[in-house]
Coordinates of C-alpha atoms in Angstrom, one line a residue:
G27 CA -102.8 -57.5 45.6
D28 CA -105.8 -57.3 48.5
S29 CA -108.9 -59.2 48.1
H30 CA -110.7 -56.5 45.7
D31 CA -107.5 -56.3 43.4
N32 CA -109.5 -57.7 40.3
G33 CA -106.1 -59.4 39.4
G34 CA -104.5 -56.1 39.4
T35 CA -101.0 -58.3 40.1
Y36 CA -99.3 -60.7 37.3
G37 CA -98.3 -64.3 38.9
L38 CA -96.5 -65.8 35.8
I39 CA -95.1 -64.2 32.6
S40 CA -97.4 -65.6 30.5
E41 CA -99.7 -63.4 31.0
V42 CA -97.5 -60.3 30.7
R43 CA -97.5 -61.6 27.0
D44 CA -100.7 -62.2 26.7
D45 CA -101.4 -58.4 27.8
L46 CA -99.3 -56.7 25.9
K47 CA -100.4 -58.4 22.6
L48 CA -104.0 -57.5 23.2
M49 CA -102.8 -54.0 23.9
I50 CA -101.0 -53.9 20.5
D51 CA -103.5 -55.4 18.7
S52 CA -107.0 -53.8 20.8
P53 CA -105.3 -50.1 21.1
H54 CA -108.3 -48.4 20.8
V55 CA -110.2 -50.8 23.5
Y56 CA -107.1 -51.7 26.7
L57 CA -104.7 -48.1 26.1
H58 CA -107.1 -45.4 26.3
N59 CA -107.2 -43.2 29.5
F60 CA -110.7 -44.1 30.6
D61 CA -112.8 -41.3 30.5
L62 CA -115.3 -41.8 33.8
A63 CA -117.8 -38.6 32.7
K64 CA -118.1 -40.1 29.4
A65 CA -119.1 -43.6 31.0
A66 CA -120.8 -42.1 34.0
N67 CA -122.8 -40.0 30.9
D68 CA -123.0 -43.1 28.6
G69 CA -123.6 -46.2 31.1
L70 CA -122.8 -49.3 29.6
Q71 CA -122.2 -49.7 26.1
F72 CA -121.8 -52.8 24.1
G73 CA -119.7 -52.7 20.9
S74 CA -120.5 -54.5 17.7
S75 CA -117.7 -57.1 17.7
V76 CA -119.0 -60.7 18.0
H77 CA -117.2 -62.3 20.1
G78 CA -116.5 -66.9 20.1
R79 CA -117.8 -66.7 16.5
E80 CA -114.7 -67.1 13.9
A81 CA -115.2 -70.4 12.9
E82 CA -118.7 -70.0 12.6
L83 CA -118.0 -66.7 10.5
Q84 CA -114.7 -68.1 8.6
T85 CA -117.3 -70.9 7.5
L86 CA -119.5 -68.3 6.4
R87 CA -117.1 -65.9 4.3
E88 CA -115.8 -69.4 2.6
C89 CA -120.0 -69.8 1.5
Y90 CA -120.1 -67.0 0.0
Q91 CA -116.5 -66.7 -1.7
R92 CA -117.7 -70.4 -3.5
A93 CA -121.2 -68.8 -3.8
I94 CA -120.0 -65.6 -6.0
S95 CA -116.9 -67.8 -7.8
S96 CA -118.8 -70.7 -9.2
E97 CA -121.5 -72.6 -7.4
F98 CA -124.7 -72.3 -6.3
E99 CA -124.7 -72.0 -2.3
V100 CA -126.8 -70.3 0.3
A101 CA -126.4 -70.3 4.0
M102 CA -128.9 -70.8 6.9
I103 CA -127.9 -69.3 10.3
C104 CA -129.4 -71.3 12.8
G105 CA -129.8 -71.1 17.2
T106 CA -132.1 -70.5 19.9
S107 CA -133.1 -66.9 20.8
G108 CA -131.1 -64.3 22.1
I109 CA -128.1 -66.6 20.7
G110 CA -126.9 -64.3 18.5
K111 CA -127.7 -65.3 14.7
S112 CA -128.3 -61.7 13.4
E113 CA -125.1 -60.0 15.0
L114 CA -122.9 -62.7 13.0
A115 CA -125.0 -61.9 9.6
R116 CA -123.9 -58.0 10.7
E117 CA -120.4 -59.3 11.0
F118 CA -120.0 -61.1 7.6
A119 CA -121.4 -58.1 6.0
R120 CA -118.8 -55.4 7.9
S121 CA -116.0 -57.9 6.2
A122 CA -118.1 -58.8 2.5
R123 CA -117.9 -55.1 2.0
D124 CA -114.3 -54.5 3.4
E125 CA -112.4 -57.5 3.2
D126 CA -113.7 -59.6 0.8
G127 CA -114.0 -57.3 -2.4
G128 CA -117.2 -56.1 -1.5
G129 CA -120.5 -56.2 -2.0
I130 CA -124.0 -54.8 -2.5
F131 CA -125.7 -56.0 1.1
L132 CA -129.6 -55.8 0.9
S133 CA -131.1 -56.8 4.5
G134 CA -134.9 -57.2 5.3
R135 CA -136.9 -59.2 8.7
F136 CA -139.4 -60.7 8.4
D137 CA -141.8 -59.6 11.3
K138 CA -145.1 -62.1 13.3
L139 CA -147.3 -59.2 13.3
Q140 CA -146.4 -58.4 9.7
S141 CA -149.2 -59.7 7.3
Q142 CA -148.4 -57.8 4.7
P143 CA -146.5 -60.4 1.3
L144 CA -143.7 -59.7 0.6
H145 CA -142.7 -57.4 3.7
A146 CA -139.3 -58.1 4.6
I147 CA -138.1 -58.3 1.5
S148 CA -139.7 -55.3 -0.1
A149 CA -137.7 -53.3 2.7
A150 CA -134.9 -54.8 1.7
F151 CA -134.7 -53.9 -1.9
D152 CA -136.3 -50.3 -0.5
N153 CA -133.2 -49.9 2.0
Y154 CA -131.4 -50.3 -1.0
C155 CA -133.2 -47.9 -3.7
A156 CA -133.0 -44.9 -0.9
W157 CA -129.2 -46.3 -0.6
L158 CA -128.3 -46.3 -4.0
S159 CA -129.9 -42.8 -4.3
E160 CA -127.7 -40.8 -2.0
E161 CA -124.4 -43.0 -2.2
D162 CA -124.3 -43.5 -5.9
R163 CA -125.6 -41.2 -8.1
S164 CA -124.1 -42.5 -11.0
T165 CA -124.7 -46.0 -10.6
A166 CA -128.3 -45.0 -9.8
E167 CA -128.1 -43.6 -13.1
K168 CA -127.0 -46.4 -14.9
V169 CA -130.0 -48.1 -12.9
S170 CA -132.3 -46.8 -13.7
T171 CA -131.8 -46.2 -17.8
A172 CA -131.3 -50.2 -17.4
L173 CA -134.7 -50.9 -16.0
K174 CA -136.4 -48.6 -18.2
E175 CA -135.0 -50.1 -21.1
N176 CA -136.1 -54.0 -19.5
M177 CA -139.5 -53.4 -18.2
G178 CA -140.8 -49.7 -19.4
E179 CA -143.7 -49.0 -18.0
E180 CA -144.1 -52.3 -15.9
I181 CA -141.5 -50.5 -13.0
S182 CA -144.8 -48.1 -11.7
S183 CA -146.3 -51.2 -10.2
L184 CA -142.5 -52.0 -8.1
V185 CA -142.3 -48.0 -7.1
S186 CA -145.9 -49.3 -5.1
A187 CA -143.7 -51.8 -3.3
M188 CA -140.7 -49.8 -2.9
P189 CA -141.8 -46.2 -2.7
N190 CA -137.8 -45.3 -2.5
L191 CA -137.3 -46.6 -6.2
S192 CA -139.2 -43.1 -7.1
H193 CA -135.6 -41.4 -6.0
I194 CA -134.0 -44.0 -9.0
L195 CA -136.0 -43.5 -11.8
G196 CA -136.1 -39.7 -11.4
D197 CA -139.0 -36.8 -11.0
D198 CA -139.9 -37.3 -15.2
F199 CA -141.3 -41.4 -14.0
D200 CA -144.9 -41.4 -13.8
S201 CA -145.8 -44.0 -11.3
K202 CA -149.3 -43.6 -11.8
Q203 CA -149.4 -45.4 -14.6
N204 CA -150.6 -48.6 -12.2
D205 CA -152.0 -51.7 -14.4
T206 CA -154.9 -53.4 -12.1
S207 CA -156.3 -55.5 -14.6
A208 CA -153.5 -57.9 -14.1
V209 CA -154.7 -61.7 -13.0
D210 CA -153.3 -62.5 -10.3
A211 CA -151.2 -58.9 -8.6
Q212 CA -148.9 -61.2 -6.3
K213 CA -147.4 -63.5 -9.0
R214 CA -147.4 -60.7 -11.0
L215 CA -145.7 -58.5 -8.5
R216 CA -142.3 -61.5 -8.1
Y217 CA -141.7 -61.7 -11.6
L218 CA -141.6 -57.8 -11.5
F219 CA -138.8 -58.5 -8.4
C220 CA -137.3 -61.0 -10.6
R221 CA -136.5 -59.0 -13.1
F222 CA -135.0 -55.7 -11.1
V223 CA -132.8 -58.4 -9.0
E224 CA -131.9 -59.4 -12.9
V225 CA -131.3 -55.7 -13.8
I226 CA -128.8 -54.6 -10.6
S227 CA -127.2 -57.3 -10.8
K228 CA -125.9 -56.5 -13.5
C229 CA -125.6 -52.8 -13.4
H230 CA -122.9 -53.5 -10.5
E231 CA -119.3 -55.1 -10.3
E232 CA -119.8 -56.1 -6.9
P233 CA -121.7 -59.3 -6.4
L234 CA -125.6 -59.1 -4.7
I235 CA -126.2 -60.0 -0.8
L236 CA -129.3 -60.4 0.3
F237 CA -130.1 -62.2 4.0
L238 CA -133.2 -61.9 5.3
D239 CA -133.2 -62.2 9.4
D240 CA -136.3 -64.3 10.7
C241 CA -137.0 -66.9 8.2
Q242 CA -139.3 -68.8 10.3
W243 CA -141.7 -66.2 10.0
M244 CA -141.3 -66.1 6.4
D245 CA -144.4 -65.8 4.4
S246 CA -145.8 -68.5 2.0
A247 CA -145.2 -65.5 -1.0
T248 CA -141.4 -64.9 -0.2
V249 CA -140.6 -68.4 -0.4
A250 CA -142.0 -68.7 -3.9
L251 CA -140.1 -65.2 -5.4
L252 CA -136.8 -66.5 -3.8
N253 CA -137.2 -69.8 -5.2
Q254 CA -138.2 -68.5 -8.7
I255 CA -135.0 -65.6 -7.9
M256 CA -132.9 -68.8 -7.3
I257 CA -133.7 -70.9 -10.3
M258 CA -132.4 -67.7 -12.2
T259 CA -129.7 -67.2 -10.5
G260 CA -128.7 -71.2 -11.0
V261 CA -129.3 -70.5 -14.1
D262 CA -127.8 -67.4 -15.4
I263 CA -123.9 -67.9 -14.4
E264 CA -123.1 -64.2 -14.8
D265 CA -125.6 -63.5 -12.1
N266 CA -123.3 -63.3 -9.2
G267 CA -125.3 -63.6 -5.8
F268 CA -125.8 -64.6 -2.7
F269 CA -128.2 -65.4 0.1
F270 CA -128.7 -65.7 3.7
G271 CA -130.9 -65.4 6.2
C272 CA -131.0 -66.5 9.8
Y273 CA -134.4 -68.2 11.8
R274 CA -134.9 -69.8 14.9
D275 CA -134.3 -73.2 14.5
D276 CA -136.5 -74.4 18.0
E277 CA -138.9 -72.2 16.2
M278 CA -138.8 -73.8 12.6
G279 CA -139.3 -77.9 11.5
E280 CA -137.7 -79.1 8.4
T281 CA -141.7 -79.2 7.3
H282 CA -141.1 -75.5 7.4
P283 CA -142.0 -74.3 3.1
L284 CA -138.5 -72.5 2.8
F285 CA -136.8 -75.9 3.8
Q286 CA -139.0 -78.0 1.4
M287 CA -138.2 -75.4 -1.5
L288 CA -134.3 -75.3 -0.3
S289 CA -134.4 -79.1 -1.3
T290 CA -136.6 -78.1 -4.5
V291 CA -133.5 -76.0 -5.0
N292 CA -131.1 -78.4 -5.0
S293 CA -132.6 -81.2 -6.9
L294 CA -133.1 -78.8 -10.1
C295 CA -130.0 -76.6 -10.1
G296 CA -127.2 -78.6 -7.2
T297 CA -127.8 -75.8 -5.4
K298 CA -126.1 -76.2 -1.5
T299 CA -127.4 -75.2 1.7
T300 CA -124.7 -74.6 4.3
K301 CA -126.2 -74.5 8.3
I302 CA -124.1 -72.7 11.1
H303 CA -125.6 -74.5 14.4
L304 CA -124.8 -71.3 17.3
T305 CA -124.6 -72.4 20.6
P306 CA -123.8 -70.7 23.8
L307 CA -120.0 -68.7 24.2
T308 CA -117.8 -70.5 26.3
K309 CA -116.6 -68.9 28.9
G310 CA -113.4 -67.5 27.2
A311 CA -115.8 -65.3 24.3
L312 CA -118.2 -64.7 27.4
N313 CA -115.0 -62.9 29.0
E314 CA -114.2 -61.2 25.6
L315 CA -117.5 -59.5 25.8
V316 CA -117.1 -58.5 29.4
S317 CA -113.6 -57.1 28.4
T318 CA -114.3 -55.7 25.4
A319 CA -117.2 -53.5 26.9
L320 CA -115.6 -53.0 30.6
S321 CA -112.2 -51.8 28.7
L322 CA -110.5 -53.9 31.2
L323 CA -107.6 -56.7 29.9
P324 CA -109.6 -60.5 29.9
R325 CA -107.3 -61.4 33.1
I326 CA -108.8 -58.2 35.5
T327 CA -112.6 -59.7 33.8
R328 CA -112.3 -63.5 34.9
P329 CA -113.1 -63.9 38.0
L330 CA -116.9 -61.5 36.9
A331 CA -117.4 -63.5 33.6
D332 CA -116.9 -66.7 35.4
I333 CA -120.1 -65.8 37.5
L334 CA -122.1 -64.1 34.5
H335 CA -121.4 -68.2 32.3
H336 CA -122.5 -69.7 35.3
K337 CA -125.5 -67.3 35.8
T338 CA -126.6 -67.2 32.0
K339 CA -125.1 -70.5 30.4
G340 CA -123.5 -68.6 27.9
G341 CA -126.3 -67.0 26.0
P342 CA -125.0 -63.3 24.7
L343 CA -128.1 -62.0 25.0
F344 CA -129.0 -63.1 28.1
V345 CA -125.3 -61.7 29.8
K346 CA -125.5 -58.5 27.9
Q347 CA -129.3 -58.0 29.9
V348 CA -127.9 -58.9 33.4
M349 CA -124.8 -56.7 32.7
M350 CA -127.7 -53.6 31.6
E351 CA -129.6 -55.1 35.4
L352 CA -126.2 -54.8 37.4
Y353 CA -125.0 -51.5 35.8
K354 CA -128.4 -50.6 36.5
Q355 CA -128.7 -52.0 40.3
R356 CA -124.4 -50.1 40.9
L357 CA -123.0 -53.5 41.2
L358 CA -121.6 -52.9 37.9
Y359 CA -120.3 -49.3 37.8
P360 CA -117.6 -46.6 37.5
S361 CA -115.2 -46.2 40.0
L362 CA -113.5 -42.7 40.7
S363 CA -110.8 -44.1 43.2
R364 CA -109.4 -46.4 40.7
R365 CA -110.6 -45.0 36.8
R366 CA -112.5 -47.9 35.4
W367 CA -115.3 -50.0 35.7
D368 CA -115.6 -52.4 39.1
W369 CA -118.3 -54.3 40.8
E370 CA -119.7 -56.2 43.3
A371 CA -118.7 -59.9 43.0
D372 CA -120.6 -61.4 46.1
Q373 CA -123.5 -59.6 46.0
I374 CA -123.6 -60.1 42.2
L375 CA -122.9 -63.9 43.1
A376 CA -125.5 -64.2 45.4
M377 CA -128.1 -62.6 42.9
K378 CA -131.1 -64.7 41.7
V379 CA -131.2 -64.7 38.4
P380 CA -133.9 -67.0 36.7
E381 CA -133.3 -69.8 34.3
N382 CA -133.9 -67.6 31.2
V383 CA -133.5 -65.1 29.4
A384 CA -137.4 -64.7 29.0
T385 CA -138.1 -64.6 32.5
F386 CA -135.4 -62.3 33.5
I387 CA -136.6 -59.4 30.4
T388 CA -140.2 -60.3 32.1
K389 CA -138.5 -59.3 35.6
S390 CA -136.3 -56.0 34.6
F391 CA -139.9 -55.0 32.6
D392 CA -141.5 -54.4 35.7
R393 CA -139.3 -52.3 36.9
L394 CA -140.1 -50.0 34.4
P395 CA -142.2 -46.9 34.9
S396 CA -146.1 -48.0 34.4
E397 CA -146.7 -45.7 31.3
V398 CA -143.2 -46.8 30.1
L399 CA -144.5 -50.0 30.3
S400 CA -148.1 -49.6 28.9
A401 CA -146.2 -47.8 26.0
L402 CA -144.0 -50.2 24.9
V403 CA -147.2 -52.8 24.9
V404 CA -148.8 -50.3 22.2
L405 CA -145.3 -50.2 20.7
S406 CA -145.0 -54.1 20.8
C407 CA -148.8 -54.7 18.4
F408 CA -146.8 -53.2 15.7
G409 CA -144.1 -55.6 15.7
A410 CA -140.4 -55.2 15.9
S411 CA -140.3 -51.5 14.9
A412 CA -142.9 -49.0 14.4
D413 CA -142.2 -44.9 12.6
I414 CA -142.2 -42.3 14.9
S415 CA -145.0 -40.6 13.1
L416 CA -147.0 -43.3 13.1
I417 CA -146.9 -43.3 16.9
E418 CA -147.6 -39.8 16.9
V419 CA -150.7 -39.8 15.2
L420 CA -152.1 -42.5 17.1
E421 CA -150.8 -41.4 20.3
R422 CA -153.0 -38.1 19.2
E423 CA -156.2 -40.3 18.0
I424 CA -156.1 -43.2 21.5
K425 CA -155.0 -40.2 24.0
H426 CA -152.4 -42.0 25.4
P427 CA -148.9 -40.7 26.6
L428 CA -146.5 -42.8 23.7
I429 CA -144.0 -40.3 22.4
D430 CA -142.4 -39.3 25.9
P431 CA -142.5 -42.8 27.3
L432 CA -140.6 -44.4 24.8
E433 CA -137.8 -41.7 24.7
A434 CA -137.2 -42.9 28.4
A435 CA -137.5 -47.0 26.8
V436 CA -134.9 -45.3 24.6
V437 CA -132.7 -43.9 27.3
D438 CA -132.8 -47.2 29.0
S439 CA -131.2 -49.4 26.2
V440 CA -135.1 -51.4 26.0
L441 CA -135.6 -49.3 22.5
G442 CA -133.1 -47.8 19.7
K443 CA -134.3 -45.1 17.4
K444 CA -133.0 -44.5 13.8
D445 CA -134.6 -43.4 10.9
G446 CA -137.3 -42.5 12.2
K447 CA -139.0 -45.7 13.9
F448 CA -138.4 -46.7 17.4
F449 CA -137.5 -50.6 17.4
F450 CA -136.7 -52.8 20.1
M451 CA -133.1 -53.4 21.0
H452 CA -134.0 -57.3 20.5
D453 CA -136.8 -59.5 19.4
K454 CA -137.2 -61.2 23.0
L455 CA -138.0 -57.5 24.7
Q456 CA -141.1 -57.0 22.0
E457 CA -142.6 -60.8 22.8
T458 CA -142.0 -60.1 26.4
A459 CA -143.4 -56.5 25.9
Y460 CA -146.3 -58.5 23.3
S461 CA -146.9 -60.8 26.1
M462 CA -147.3 -58.3 29.0
M463 CA -150.8 -58.5 27.9
K464 CA -153.4 -62.0 28.2
P465 CA -154.0 -63.4 25.6
E466 CA -157.9 -62.3 25.1
E467 CA -157.1 -58.5 25.8
R468 CA -155.0 -58.6 22.3
C469 CA -157.5 -58.6 19.7
L470 CA -159.0 -55.3 21.0
H471 CA -155.7 -53.6 21.6
H472 CA -155.1 -54.3 17.6
N473 CA -158.5 -53.2 17.2
L474 CA -158.2 -50.2 18.6
Y475 CA -154.9 -49.2 17.4
G476 CA -156.3 -50.7 13.9
Q477 CA -160.0 -48.7 14.0
A478 CA -157.7 -45.7 15.7
L479 CA -155.7 -45.1 12.4
A480 CA -158.5 -46.5 9.8
F481 CA -160.2 -43.4 11.3
V482 CA -157.6 -40.7 10.1
V483 CA -157.3 -42.4 6.7
V484 CA -160.8 -41.8 6.1
R485 CA -161.2 -38.0 7.7
E486 CA -158.0 -37.1 5.6
K487 CA -158.0 -38.8 3.1
D488 CA -154.5 -40.2 3.7
D489 CA -154.1 -43.4 2.8
R490 CA -150.3 -44.1 4.4
Y491 CA -151.6 -46.0 7.0
L492 CA -153.9 -47.8 5.0
L493 CA -152.6 -51.1 5.5
T494 CA -150.9 -50.6 9.1
A495 CA -155.1 -50.7 9.8
A496 CA -156.5 -53.4 8.0
T497 CA -153.4 -55.2 9.3
Q498 CA -154.4 -54.2 12.5
I499 CA -158.4 -54.7 12.5
N500 CA -157.4 -58.0 10.9
F501 CA -155.3 -59.3 14.1
G502 CA -158.3 -58.1 16.1
G503 CA -160.0 -60.5 14.2
P504 CA -163.7 -61.2 14.1
Q505 CA -164.3 -61.2 18.1
A506 CA -163.3 -57.2 18.8
V507 CA -165.8 -55.6 16.0
I508 CA -168.7 -54.9 17.9
D509 CA -171.6 -54.8 15.2
D510 CA -173.2 -55.3 11.7
N511 CA -171.6 -51.4 10.5
Q512 CA -168.5 -51.8 11.9
A513 CA -168.2 -55.6 10.2
L514 CA -169.0 -53.5 7.1
S515 CA -166.4 -50.6 7.4
V516 CA -163.7 -53.0 7.7
A517 CA -164.1 -55.3 5.1
N518 CA -164.4 -52.0 3.3
L519 CA -161.2 -51.5 4.2
N520 CA -159.9 -54.7 3.8
L521 CA -161.3 -54.3 0.2
D522 CA -158.8 -50.9 -0.5
A523 CA -155.6 -52.2 1.5
G524 CA -156.0 -55.2 -1.0
K525 CA -156.3 -53.2 -3.6
K526 CA -154.0 -51.1 -2.8

């Protein structure tokens, strides 16, 4: 073929064999008719499959099998930001559900900008309650009966931590009986969480799998709770559960409270920790990613994958961000004449790409319209995601366009939108948006949004945004408080939030 043929002809019979095998194994990727209109409309889409992590996935599955059969074992996936830890975790969740005899998957993630203790684990159990009440009514009734029998009125204290629990408990349960006389509310909440785990694990035949992401930001209350849960399950053989997490190893030293806790649990119950370290993708694995995204055989995409590997050194997030940028610059495009994806190899080779993904994202953000960037900065102050309803309230209060520009960021694949939330497609994108503010300006932003939400709480006597308002004002810190009156109202707000 000509120089533009991108591997259109075969040189070896083994290449024919490889291609046929791929077509038989993955007909949905390599044999479907290329839908040009769909590609032009949807743009470049990356599926959910994981590439080049077969050995790590196998290690995780074996660890899980040991944990639910007899031994006590936890797994921790580590690596730098953007290396694919969360993707591996999601792939494992799929395989545990579909192939390894099923499992009840609970997941939560820590957020640097969430100061609420137990936030990630509360979210994991809250999502479980929502899932159970919608998908499995018979088990939901079983759980409801067991909770009422085992915990009585004490469950009402858990409803504020996981609101969806009220859907399981039913209308006849009064969740207003909050006993505020508990000496140490946090200790009590930890005790109730342990009881909750104990009850639900006995109501399911399948194992409970708890996954916590971004453990480098884990709060001390969660470390203490996990410690209690692990010692509890370590003593009781019947509790067949599995805990695993992800963390950035370059941001979390061996002195982190989580590691100290795991080593304590190891000496008390013999619970082992298996570490799974992720490294950049090899050229072959990166080519699989490119080949699947473009629905072209690996033999054809190899030249493009080699250029991408050279420029990104194989970080999965970096590769995807560069490919998105190539698509935006029309250097990677659905070709009308060839009825497939095509690319301008020479121009891609000549393109300057920074050393790391953070600098690359910053540069691509600079090309966004100013109102989109400005709205992303506001959203980044709330962490990895925020309720759309909260953003609507904020837009009204601070009189600054937010919803429309954030919708534009969804089209641009910077944000996703699901379950009534806007969320950044990756932590790195949130961190980049947040770093667009000068450090000395951040406190003013947080304070402004906190005060606006606090105003809504007071004016509309609606405490839905109370905790968020308090968190934002506290991130603003004392330097953002204007006068004594404001200082007093901040103190009262924190008092209310503390009680809640």
